[in-house]
Amino acid sequence: MHRQMCWLSKSSGDGEKILYLQIAPGQPWRPHTTFPQFAVPDYQIPGGSKGWATYQKLLKAGWTLVPSARSSEFGGSVYAESTVQNQSL
């Protein structure tokens, strides 16, 4: 079964990296939080990595870690989260 993890910047550039997951070949990388069936709550540590607890769980379950520099070889695209803000009139 194709289950991979990768640490990627949430925005383009060298920003803070969070855990992204890919569950099928050719699928885009998506933040771990978009997979409630796999994600676990982050540790409450100031400055801690977003997704570290999920990474530990999935690594034990046999998931593969892909180096960030090679993520484009395994699907190429990154899922863009859309955010909708409620605006009061």
mmCIF file of N, CA, C and O in Angstrom:
data_model
loop_
_atom_site.group_PDB
_atom_site.id
_atom_site.type_symbol
_atom_site.label_atom_id
_atom_site.label_comp_id
_atom_site.label_asym_id
_atom_site.label_seq_id
_atom_site.Cartn_x
_atom_site.Cartn_y
_atom_site.Cartn_z
ATOM 1 N N MET A 1 0.842 -1.177 0.000
ATOM 2 C CA MET A 1 0.000 0.000 0.000
ATOM 3 C C MET A 1 0.889 1.242 0.000
ATOM 4 O O MET A 1 1.881 1.303 0.689
ATOM 5 N N HIS A 2 0.531 2.224 -0.794
ATOM 6 C CA HIS A 2 1.308 3.450 -0.958
ATOM 7 C C HIS A 2 0.944 4.455 0.140
ATOM 8 O O HIS A 2 -0.115 5.070 0.096
ATOM 9 N N ARG A 3 1.794 4.578 1.123
ATOM 10 C CA ARG A 3 1.548 5.543 2.196
ATOM 11 C C ARG A 3 2.872 6.214 2.523
ATOM 12 O O ARG A 3 3.780 5.584 3.038
ATOM 13 N N GLN A 4 2.936 7.515 2.194
ATOM 14 C CA GLN A 4 4.181 8.249 2.370
ATOM 15 C C GLN A 4 3.952 9.533 3.150
ATOM 16 O O GLN A 4 2.879 10.117 3.114
ATOM 17 N N MET A 5 5.035 9.967 3.814
ATOM 18 C CA MET A 5 5.032 11.202 4.594
ATOM 19 C C MET A 5 6.188 12.074 4.113
ATOM 20 O O MET A 5 7.195 11.561 3.641
ATOM 21 N N CYS A 6 6.025 13.377 4.264
ATOM 22 C CA CYS A 6 7.072 14.311 3.873
ATOM 23 C C CYS A 6 6.901 15.602 4.676
ATOM 24 O O CYS A 6 5.773 16.030 4.933
ATOM 25 N N TRP A 7 8.014 16.208 5.067
ATOM 26 C CA TRP A 7 7.973 17.498 5.757
ATOM 27 C C TRP A 7 8.113 18.587 4.707
ATOM 28 O O TRP A 7 9.131 18.678 4.026
ATOM 29 N N LEU A 8 7.072 19.391 4.536
ATOM 30 C CA LEU A 8 7.060 20.448 3.531
ATOM 31 C C LEU A 8 6.633 21.773 4.149
ATOM 32 O O LEU A 8 5.898 21.794 5.133
ATOM 33 N N SER A 9 7.090 22.862 3.532
ATOM 34 C CA SER A 9 6.669 24.189 3.974
ATOM 35 C C SER A 9 5.216 24.397 3.597
ATOM 36 O O SER A 9 4.789 24.022 2.503
ATOM 37 N N LYS A 10 4.470 24.991 4.503
ATOM 38 C CA LYS A 10 3.053 25.239 4.234
ATOM 39 C C LYS A 10 2.885 26.258 3.109
ATOM 40 O O LYS A 10 1.962 26.177 2.321
ATOM 41 N N SER A 11 3.793 27.213 3.029
ATOM 42 C CA SER A 11 3.778 28.184 1.941
ATOM 43 C C SER A 11 5.093 28.047 1.187
ATOM 44 O O SER A 11 6.029 27.432 1.662
ATOM 45 N N SER A 12 5.134 28.593 -0.009
ATOM 46 C CA SER A 12 6.374 28.491 -0.772
ATOM 47 C C SER A 12 7.499 29.223 -0.046
ATOM 48 O O SER A 12 7.288 30.235 0.591
ATOM 49 N N GLY A 13 8.662 28.659 -0.115
ATOM 50 C CA GLY A 13 9.795 29.253 0.574
ATOM 51 C C GLY A 13 10.309 28.343 1.666
ATOM 52 O O GLY A 13 10.029 27.154 1.708
ATOM 53 N N ASP A 14 11.065 28.930 2.558
ATOM 54 C CA ASP A 14 11.697 28.157 3.624
ATOM 55 C C ASP A 14 10.989 28.329 4.956
ATOM 56 O O ASP A 14 11.614 28.362 6.003
ATOM 57 N N GLY A 15 9.678 28.424 4.913
ATOM 58 C CA GLY A 15 8.913 28.592 6.139
ATOM 59 C C GLY A 15 8.900 27.346 6.995
ATOM 60 O O GLY A 15 9.527 26.332 6.684
ATOM 61 N N GLU A 16 8.162 27.407 8.065
ATOM 62 C CA GLU A 16 8.015 26.277 8.976
ATOM 63 C C GLU A 16 7.455 25.072 8.223
ATOM 64 O O GLU A 16 6.519 25.188 7.449
ATOM 65 N N LYS A 17 8.040 23.919 8.437
ATOM 66 C CA LYS A 17 7.586 22.711 7.760
ATOM 67 C C LYS A 17 6.581 21.970 8.625
ATOM 68 O O LYS A 17 6.699 21.937 9.842
ATOM 69 N N ILE A 18 5.576 21.413 7.950
ATOM 70 C CA ILE A 18 4.585 20.588 8.629
ATOM 71 C C ILE A 18 4.522 19.247 7.898
ATOM 72 O O ILE A 18 5.001 19.117 6.769
ATOM 73 N N LEU A 19 3.916 18.276 8.524
ATOM 74 C CA LEU A 19 3.840 16.942 7.944
ATOM 75 C C LEU A 19 2.755 16.872 6.876
ATOM 76 O O LEU A 19 1.608 17.241 7.118
ATOM 77 N N TYR A 20 3.136 16.406 5.700
ATOM 78 C CA TYR A 20 2.216 16.173 4.601
ATOM 79 C C TYR A 20 2.154 14.683 4.341
ATOM 80 O O TYR A 20 3.140 13.966 4.551
ATOM 81 N N LEU A 21 1.004 14.220 3.865
ATOM 82 C CA LEU A 21 0.803 12.798 3.593
ATOM 83 C C LEU A 21 0.371 12.595 2.150
ATOM 84 O O LEU A 21 -0.249 13.464 1.534
ATOM 85 N N GLN A 22 0.702 11.414 1.637
ATOM 86 C CA GLN A 22 0.265 11.001 0.306
ATOM 87 C C GLN A 22 -0.185 9.551 0.425
ATOM 88 O O GLN A 22 0.583 8.688 0.861
ATOM 89 N N ILE A 23 -1.427 9.269 0.044
ATOM 90 C CA ILE A 23 -1.957 7.918 0.254
ATOM 91 C C ILE A 23 -2.089 7.107 -1.033
ATOM 92 O O ILE A 23 -2.419 5.929 -0.972
ATOM 93 N N ALA A 24 -1.829 7.722 -2.188
ATOM 94 C CA ALA A 24 -1.891 6.996 -3.454
ATOM 95 C C ALA A 24 -0.916 7.632 -4.443
ATOM 96 O O ALA A 24 -0.708 8.849 -4.413
ATOM 97 N N PRO A 25 -0.310 6.819 -5.317
ATOM 98 C CA PRO A 25 0.612 7.366 -6.315
ATOM 99 C C PRO A 25 -0.073 8.425 -7.174
ATOM 100 O O PRO A 25 -1.230 8.269 -7.565
ATOM 101 N N GLY A 26 0.646 9.505 -7.437
ATOM 102 C CA GLY A 26 0.105 10.560 -8.283
ATOM 103 C C GLY A 26 -0.826 11.529 -7.580
ATOM 104 O O GLY A 26 -1.193 12.549 -8.148
ATOM 105 N N GLN A 27 -1.226 11.223 -6.370
ATOM 106 C CA GLN A 27 -2.092 12.126 -5.612
ATOM 107 C C GLN A 27 -1.245 13.273 -5.055
ATOM 108 O O GLN A 27 -0.060 13.106 -4.785
ATOM 109 N N PRO A 28 -1.857 14.435 -4.850
ATOM 110 C CA PRO A 28 -1.088 15.549 -4.276
ATOM 111 C C PRO A 28 -0.756 15.293 -2.810
ATOM 112 O O PRO A 28 -1.445 14.528 -2.126
ATOM 113 N N TRP A 29 0.309 15.914 -2.348
ATOM 114 C CA TRP A 29 0.647 15.893 -0.923
ATOM 115 C C TRP A 29 -0.365 16.776 -0.214
ATOM 116 O O TRP A 29 -0.679 17.870 -0.674
ATOM 117 N N ARG A 30 -0.888 16.301 0.907
ATOM 118 C CA ARG A 30 -1.879 17.065 1.670
ATOM 119 C C ARG A 30 -1.448 17.139 3.122
ATOM 120 O O ARG A 30 -0.868 16.187 3.662
ATOM 121 N N PRO A 31 -1.737 18.250 3.800
ATOM 122 C CA PRO A 31 -1.379 18.370 5.220
ATOM 123 C C PRO A 31 -1.997 17.227 6.025
ATOM 124 O O PRO A 31 -3.117 16.784 5.738
ATOM 125 N N HIS A 32 -1.265 16.775 7.022
ATOM 126 C CA HIS A 32 -1.739 15.642 7.833
ATOM 127 C C HIS A 32 -3.098 15.911 8.468
ATOM 128 O O HIS A 32 -3.870 15.007 8.700
ATOM 129 N N THR A 33 -3.410 17.172 8.704
ATOM 130 C CA THR A 33 -4.676 17.530 9.350
ATOM 131 C C THR A 33 -5.887 17.271 8.453
ATOM 132 O O THR A 33 -7.016 17.263 8.937
ATOM 133 N N THR A 34 -5.661 17.058 7.147
ATOM 134 C CA THR A 34 -6.778 16.775 6.239
ATOM 135 C C THR A 34 -7.119 15.284 6.220
ATOM 136 O O THR A 34 -8.011 14.872 5.473
ATOM 137 N N PHE A 35 -6.422 14.515 7.045
ATOM 138 C CA PHE A 35 -6.669 13.084 7.162
ATOM 139 C C PHE A 35 -7.006 12.747 8.614
ATOM 140 O O PHE A 35 -6.161 12.242 9.357
ATOM 141 N N PRO A 36 -8.227 13.005 9.053
ATOM 142 C CA PRO A 36 -8.569 12.747 10.450
ATOM 143 C C PRO A 36 -8.432 11.277 10.842
ATOM 144 O O PRO A 36 -8.233 10.964 12.015
ATOM 145 N N GLN A 37 -8.496 10.375 9.872
ATOM 146 C CA GLN A 37 -8.350 8.955 10.177
ATOM 147 C C GLN A 37 -6.907 8.582 10.530
ATOM 148 O O GLN A 37 -6.662 7.528 11.110
ATOM 149 N N PHE A 38 -5.935 9.440 10.197
ATOM 150 C CA PHE A 38 -4.532 9.169 10.492
ATOM 151 C C PHE A 38 -3.934 10.130 11.516
ATOM 152 O O PHE A 38 -3.031 9.766 12.260
ATOM 153 N N ALA A 39 -4.401 11.378 11.518
ATOM 154 C CA ALA A 39 -3.806 12.417 12.354
ATOM 155 C C ALA A 39 -4.132 12.216 13.835
ATOM 156 O O ALA A 39 -5.211 11.746 14.191
ATOM 157 N N VAL A 40 -3.169 12.576 14.664
ATOM 158 C CA VAL A 40 -3.369 12.610 16.113
ATOM 159 C C VAL A 40 -3.018 14.022 16.582
ATOM 160 O O VAL A 40 -2.301 14.747 15.893
ATOM 161 N N PRO A 41 -3.520 14.446 17.734
ATOM 162 C CA PRO A 41 -3.240 15.813 18.202
ATOM 163 C C PRO A 41 -1.744 16.059 18.378
ATOM 164 O O PRO A 41 -0.994 15.164 18.795
ATOM 165 N N ASP A 42 -1.326 17.270 18.034
ATOM 166 C CA ASP A 42 0.079 17.659 18.220
ATOM 167 C C ASP A 42 0.407 17.771 19.697
ATOM 168 O O ASP A 42 -0.467 18.068 20.521
ATOM 169 N N TYR A 43 1.673 17.555 20.007
ATOM 170 C CA TYR A 43 2.147 17.760 21.377
ATOM 171 C C TYR A 43 2.080 19.241 21.703
ATOM 172 O O TYR A 43 2.310 20.088 20.845
ATOM 173 N N GLN A 44 1.760 19.562 22.941
ATOM 174 C CA GLN A 44 1.672 20.960 23.377
ATOM 175 C C GLN A 44 3.046 21.445 23.832
ATOM 176 O O GLN A 44 3.278 21.693 25.017
ATOM 177 N N ILE A 45 3.960 21.569 22.878
ATOM 178 C CA ILE A 45 5.327 22.020 23.143
ATOM 179 C C ILE A 45 5.554 23.298 22.341
ATOM 180 O O ILE A 45 5.406 23.279 21.115
ATOM 181 N N PRO A 46 5.916 24.401 23.003
ATOM 182 C CA PRO A 46 6.173 25.641 22.263
ATOM 183 C C PRO A 46 7.243 25.429 21.194
ATOM 184 O O PRO A 46 8.304 24.874 21.467
ATOM 185 N N GLY A 47 6.933 25.806 19.973
ATOM 186 C CA GLY A 47 7.877 25.673 18.870
ATOM 187 C C GLY A 47 7.984 24.263 18.319
ATOM 188 O O GLY A 47 8.817 23.999 17.460
ATOM 189 N N GLY A 48 7.151 23.352 18.794
ATOM 190 C CA GLY A 48 7.188 21.972 18.322
ATOM 191 C C GLY A 48 6.715 21.842 16.882
ATOM 192 O O GLY A 48 5.968 22.666 16.383
ATOM 193 N N SER A 49 7.164 20.809 16.217
ATOM 194 C CA SER A 49 6.793 20.574 14.827
ATOM 195 C C SER A 49 5.329 20.177 14.706
ATOM 196 O O SER A 49 4.847 19.339 15.460
ATOM 197 N N LYS A 50 4.654 20.751 13.726
ATOM 198 C CA LYS A 50 3.257 20.422 13.467
ATOM 199 C C LYS A 50 3.200 19.079 12.751
ATOM 200 O O LYS A 50 3.639 18.952 11.617
ATOM 201 N N GLY A 51 2.706 18.086 13.439
ATOM 202 C CA GLY A 51 2.599 16.767 12.855
ATOM 203 C C GLY A 51 3.553 15.749 13.447
ATOM 204 O O GLY A 51 3.551 14.589 13.039
ATOM 205 N N TRP A 52 4.368 16.151 14.419
ATOM 206 C CA TRP A 52 5.359 15.239 14.980
ATOM 207 C C TRP A 52 4.706 13.998 15.609
ATOM 208 O O TRP A 52 5.158 12.875 15.391
ATOM 209 N N ALA A 53 3.636 14.170 16.342
ATOM 210 C CA ALA A 53 2.961 13.028 16.965
ATOM 211 C C ALA A 53 2.380 12.104 15.888
ATOM 212 O O ALA A 53 2.466 10.876 15.996
ATOM 213 N N THR A 54 1.816 12.688 14.835
ATOM 214 C CA THR A 54 1.284 11.886 13.730
ATOM 215 C C THR A 54 2.415 11.160 13.019
ATOM 216 O O THR A 54 2.290 9.976 12.680
ATOM 217 N N TYR A 55 3.529 11.842 12.810
ATOM 218 C CA TYR A 55 4.697 11.220 12.185
ATOM 219 C C TYR A 55 5.137 9.981 12.964
ATOM 220 O O TYR A 55 5.366 8.915 12.388
ATOM 221 N N GLN A 56 5.240 10.101 14.274
ATOM 222 C CA GLN A 56 5.666 8.978 15.101
ATOM 223 C C GLN A 56 4.691 7.802 14.980
ATOM 224 O O GLN A 56 5.102 6.648 14.854
ATOM 225 N N LYS A 57 3.404 8.099 15.001
ATOM 226 C CA LYS A 57 2.381 7.053 14.890
ATOM 227 C C LYS A 57 2.469 6.339 13.541
ATOM 228 O O LYS A 57 2.447 5.101 13.473
ATOM 229 N N LEU A 58 2.566 7.122 12.457
ATOM 230 C CA LEU A 58 2.561 6.531 11.127
ATOM 231 C C LEU A 58 3.865 5.807 10.812
ATOM 232 O O LEU A 58 3.857 4.794 10.100
ATOM 233 N N LEU A 59 4.970 6.291 11.341
ATOM 234 C CA LEU A 59 6.244 5.607 11.144
ATOM 235 C C LEU A 59 6.182 4.204 11.754
ATOM 236 O O LEU A 59 6.587 3.223 11.133
ATOM 237 N N LYS A 60 5.626 4.108 12.943
ATOM 238 C CA LYS A 60 5.462 2.805 13.597
ATOM 239 C C LYS A 60 4.513 1.901 12.820
ATOM 240 O O LYS A 60 4.628 0.682 12.870
ATOM 241 N N ALA A 61 3.578 2.503 12.084
ATOM 242 C CA ALA A 61 2.607 1.737 11.315
ATOM 243 C C ALA A 61 3.134 1.342 9.930
ATOM 244 O O ALA A 61 2.404 0.754 9.135
ATOM 245 N N GLY A 62 4.387 1.701 9.636
ATOM 246 C CA GLY A 62 4.995 1.276 8.377
ATOM 247 C C GLY A 62 4.989 2.282 7.238
ATOM 248 O O GLY A 62 5.325 1.942 6.108
ATOM 249 N N TRP A 63 4.591 3.520 7.509
ATOM 250 C CA TRP A 63 4.626 4.542 6.464
ATOM 251 C C TRP A 63 6.078 4.867 6.118
ATOM 252 O O TRP A 63 6.977 4.715 6.931
ATOM 253 N N THR A 64 6.301 5.372 4.902
ATOM 254 C CA THR A 64 7.632 5.719 4.420
ATOM 255 C C THR A 64 7.828 7.228 4.467
ATOM 256 O O THR A 64 6.944 7.986 4.052
ATOM 257 N N LEU A 65 8.997 7.655 4.950
ATOM 258 C CA LEU A 65 9.338 9.079 4.943
ATOM 259 C C LEU A 65 10.102 9.389 3.665
ATOM 260 O O LEU A 65 11.105 8.744 3.353
ATOM 261 N N VAL A 66 9.623 10.382 2.927
ATOM 262 C CA VAL A 66 10.260 10.831 1.693
ATOM 263 C C VAL A 66 11.004 12.129 2.000
ATOM 264 O O VAL A 66 10.419 13.044 2.596
ATOM 265 N N PRO A 67 12.282 12.239 1.608
ATOM 266 C CA PRO A 67 12.996 13.508 1.828
ATOM 267 C C PRO A 67 12.280 14.667 1.136
ATOM 268 O O PRO A 67 11.776 14.514 0.014
ATOM 269 N N SER A 68 12.238 15.807 1.780
ATOM 270 C CA SER A 68 11.549 16.978 1.227
ATOM 271 C C SER A 68 12.004 17.307 -0.186
ATOM 272 O O SER A 68 11.190 17.636 -1.047
ATOM 273 N N ALA A 69 13.304 17.199 -0.428
ATOM 274 C CA ALA A 69 13.847 17.539 -1.746
ATOM 275 C C ALA A 69 13.362 16.590 -2.832
ATOM 276 O O ALA A 69 13.397 16.927 -4.014
ATOM 277 N N ARG A 70 12.873 15.423 -2.472
ATOM 278 C CA ARG A 70 12.421 14.441 -3.455
ATOM 279 C C ARG A 70 10.903 14.345 -3.550
ATOM 280 O O ARG A 70 10.381 13.514 -4.285
ATOM 281 N N SER A 71 10.177 15.191 -2.851
ATOM 282 C CA SER A 71 8.714 15.085 -2.830
ATOM 283 C C SER A 71 8.096 15.216 -4.216
ATOM 284 O O SER A 71 7.078 14.586 -4.499
ATOM 285 N N SER A 72 8.699 16.006 -5.097
ATOM 286 C CA SER A 72 8.128 16.193 -6.437
ATOM 287 C C SER A 72 8.209 14.920 -7.271
ATOM 288 O O SER A 72 7.467 14.754 -8.229
ATOM 289 N N GLU A 73 9.097 13.997 -6.910
ATOM 290 C CA GLU A 73 9.198 12.731 -7.633
ATOM 291 C C GLU A 73 8.026 11.808 -7.322
ATOM 292 O O GLU A 73 7.789 10.846 -8.029
ATOM 293 N N PHE A 74 7.314 12.102 -6.241
ATOM 294 C CA PHE A 74 6.244 11.222 -5.779
ATOM 295 C C PHE A 74 4.889 11.899 -5.845
ATOM 296 O O PHE A 74 4.101 11.843 -4.931
ATOM 297 N N GLY A 75 4.615 12.584 -6.903
ATOM 298 C CA GLY A 75 3.303 13.191 -7.055
ATOM 299 C C GLY A 75 3.383 14.619 -7.534
ATOM 300 O O GLY A 75 2.493 15.097 -8.192
ATOM 301 N N GLY A 76 4.444 15.296 -7.186
ATOM 302 C CA GLY A 76 4.711 16.610 -7.735
ATOM 303 C C GLY A 76 3.952 17.777 -7.162
ATOM 304 O O GLY A 76 4.512 18.819 -6.936
ATOM 305 N N SER A 77 2.690 17.628 -6.924
ATOM 306 C CA SER A 77 1.931 18.788 -6.494
ATOM 307 C C SER A 77 1.615 18.724 -5.007
ATOM 308 O O SER A 77 1.631 17.675 -4.401
ATOM 309 N N VAL A 78 1.349 19.887 -4.487
ATOM 310 C CA VAL A 78 0.971 20.002 -3.081
ATOM 311 C C VAL A 78 -0.445 20.529 -3.033
ATOM 312 O O VAL A 78 -0.793 21.494 -3.706
ATOM 313 N N TYR A 79 -1.266 19.877 -2.252
ATOM 314 C CA TYR A 79 -2.656 20.275 -2.065
ATOM 315 C C TYR A 79 -2.688 21.637 -1.398
ATOM 316 O O TYR A 79 -2.016 21.860 -0.396
ATOM 317 N N ALA A 80 -3.456 22.567 -1.951
ATOM 318 C CA ALA A 80 -3.592 23.891 -1.359
ATOM 319 C C ALA A 80 -4.856 23.937 -0.527
ATOM 320 O O ALA A 80 -5.946 23.720 -1.044
ATOM 321 N N GLU A 81 -4.673 24.203 0.758
ATOM 322 C CA GLU A 81 -5.841 24.326 1.633
ATOM 323 C C GLU A 81 -6.532 25.642 1.344
ATOM 324 O O GLU A 81 -5.901 26.676 1.233
ATOM 325 N N SER A 82 -7.828 25.604 1.226
ATOM 326 C CA SER A 82 -8.563 26.850 1.057
ATOM 327 C C SER A 82 -9.097 27.272 2.417
ATOM 328 O O SER A 82 -9.495 26.444 3.218
ATOM 329 N N THR A 83 -9.071 28.543 2.636
ATOM 330 C CA THR A 83 -9.603 29.063 3.891
ATOM 331 C C THR A 83 -10.695 30.055 3.562
ATOM 332 O O THR A 83 -10.574 30.876 2.667
ATOM 333 N N VAL A 84 -11.770 29.935 4.248
ATOM 334 C CA VAL A 84 -12.909 30.831 4.045
ATOM 335 C C VAL A 84 -13.116 31.603 5.337
ATOM 336 O O VAL A 84 -13.223 31.018 6.408
ATOM 337 N N GLN A 85 -13.160 32.895 5.226
ATOM 338 C CA GLN A 85 -13.378 33.735 6.387
ATOM 339 C C GLN A 85 -14.806 34.254 6.349
ATOM 340 O O GLN A 85 -15.278 34.706 5.308
ATOM 341 N N ASN A 86 -15.461 34.180 7.463
ATOM 342 C CA ASN A 86 -16.813 34.734 7.561
ATOM 343 C C ASN A 86 -16.704 36.231 7.723
ATOM 344 O O ASN A 86 -15.960 36.730 8.548
ATOM 345 N N GLN A 87 -17.466 36.931 6.934
ATOM 346 C CA GLN A 87 -17.466 38.379 7.011
ATOM 347 C C GLN A 87 -18.837 38.840 7.467
ATOM 348 O O GLN A 87 -19.841 38.477 6.885
ATOM 349 N N SER A 88 -18.839 39.622 8.511
ATOM 350 C CA SER A 88 -20.099 40.162 9.023
ATOM 351 C C SER A 88 -20.487 41.405 8.249
ATOM 352 O O SER A 88 -19.648 42.195 7.861
ATOM 353 N N LEU A 89 -21.758 41.551 8.014
ATOM 354 C CA LEU A 89 -22.249 42.763 7.313
ATOM 355 C C LEU A 89 -22.638 43.811 8.296
ATOM 356 O O LEU A 89 -23.020 43.611 9.370
#
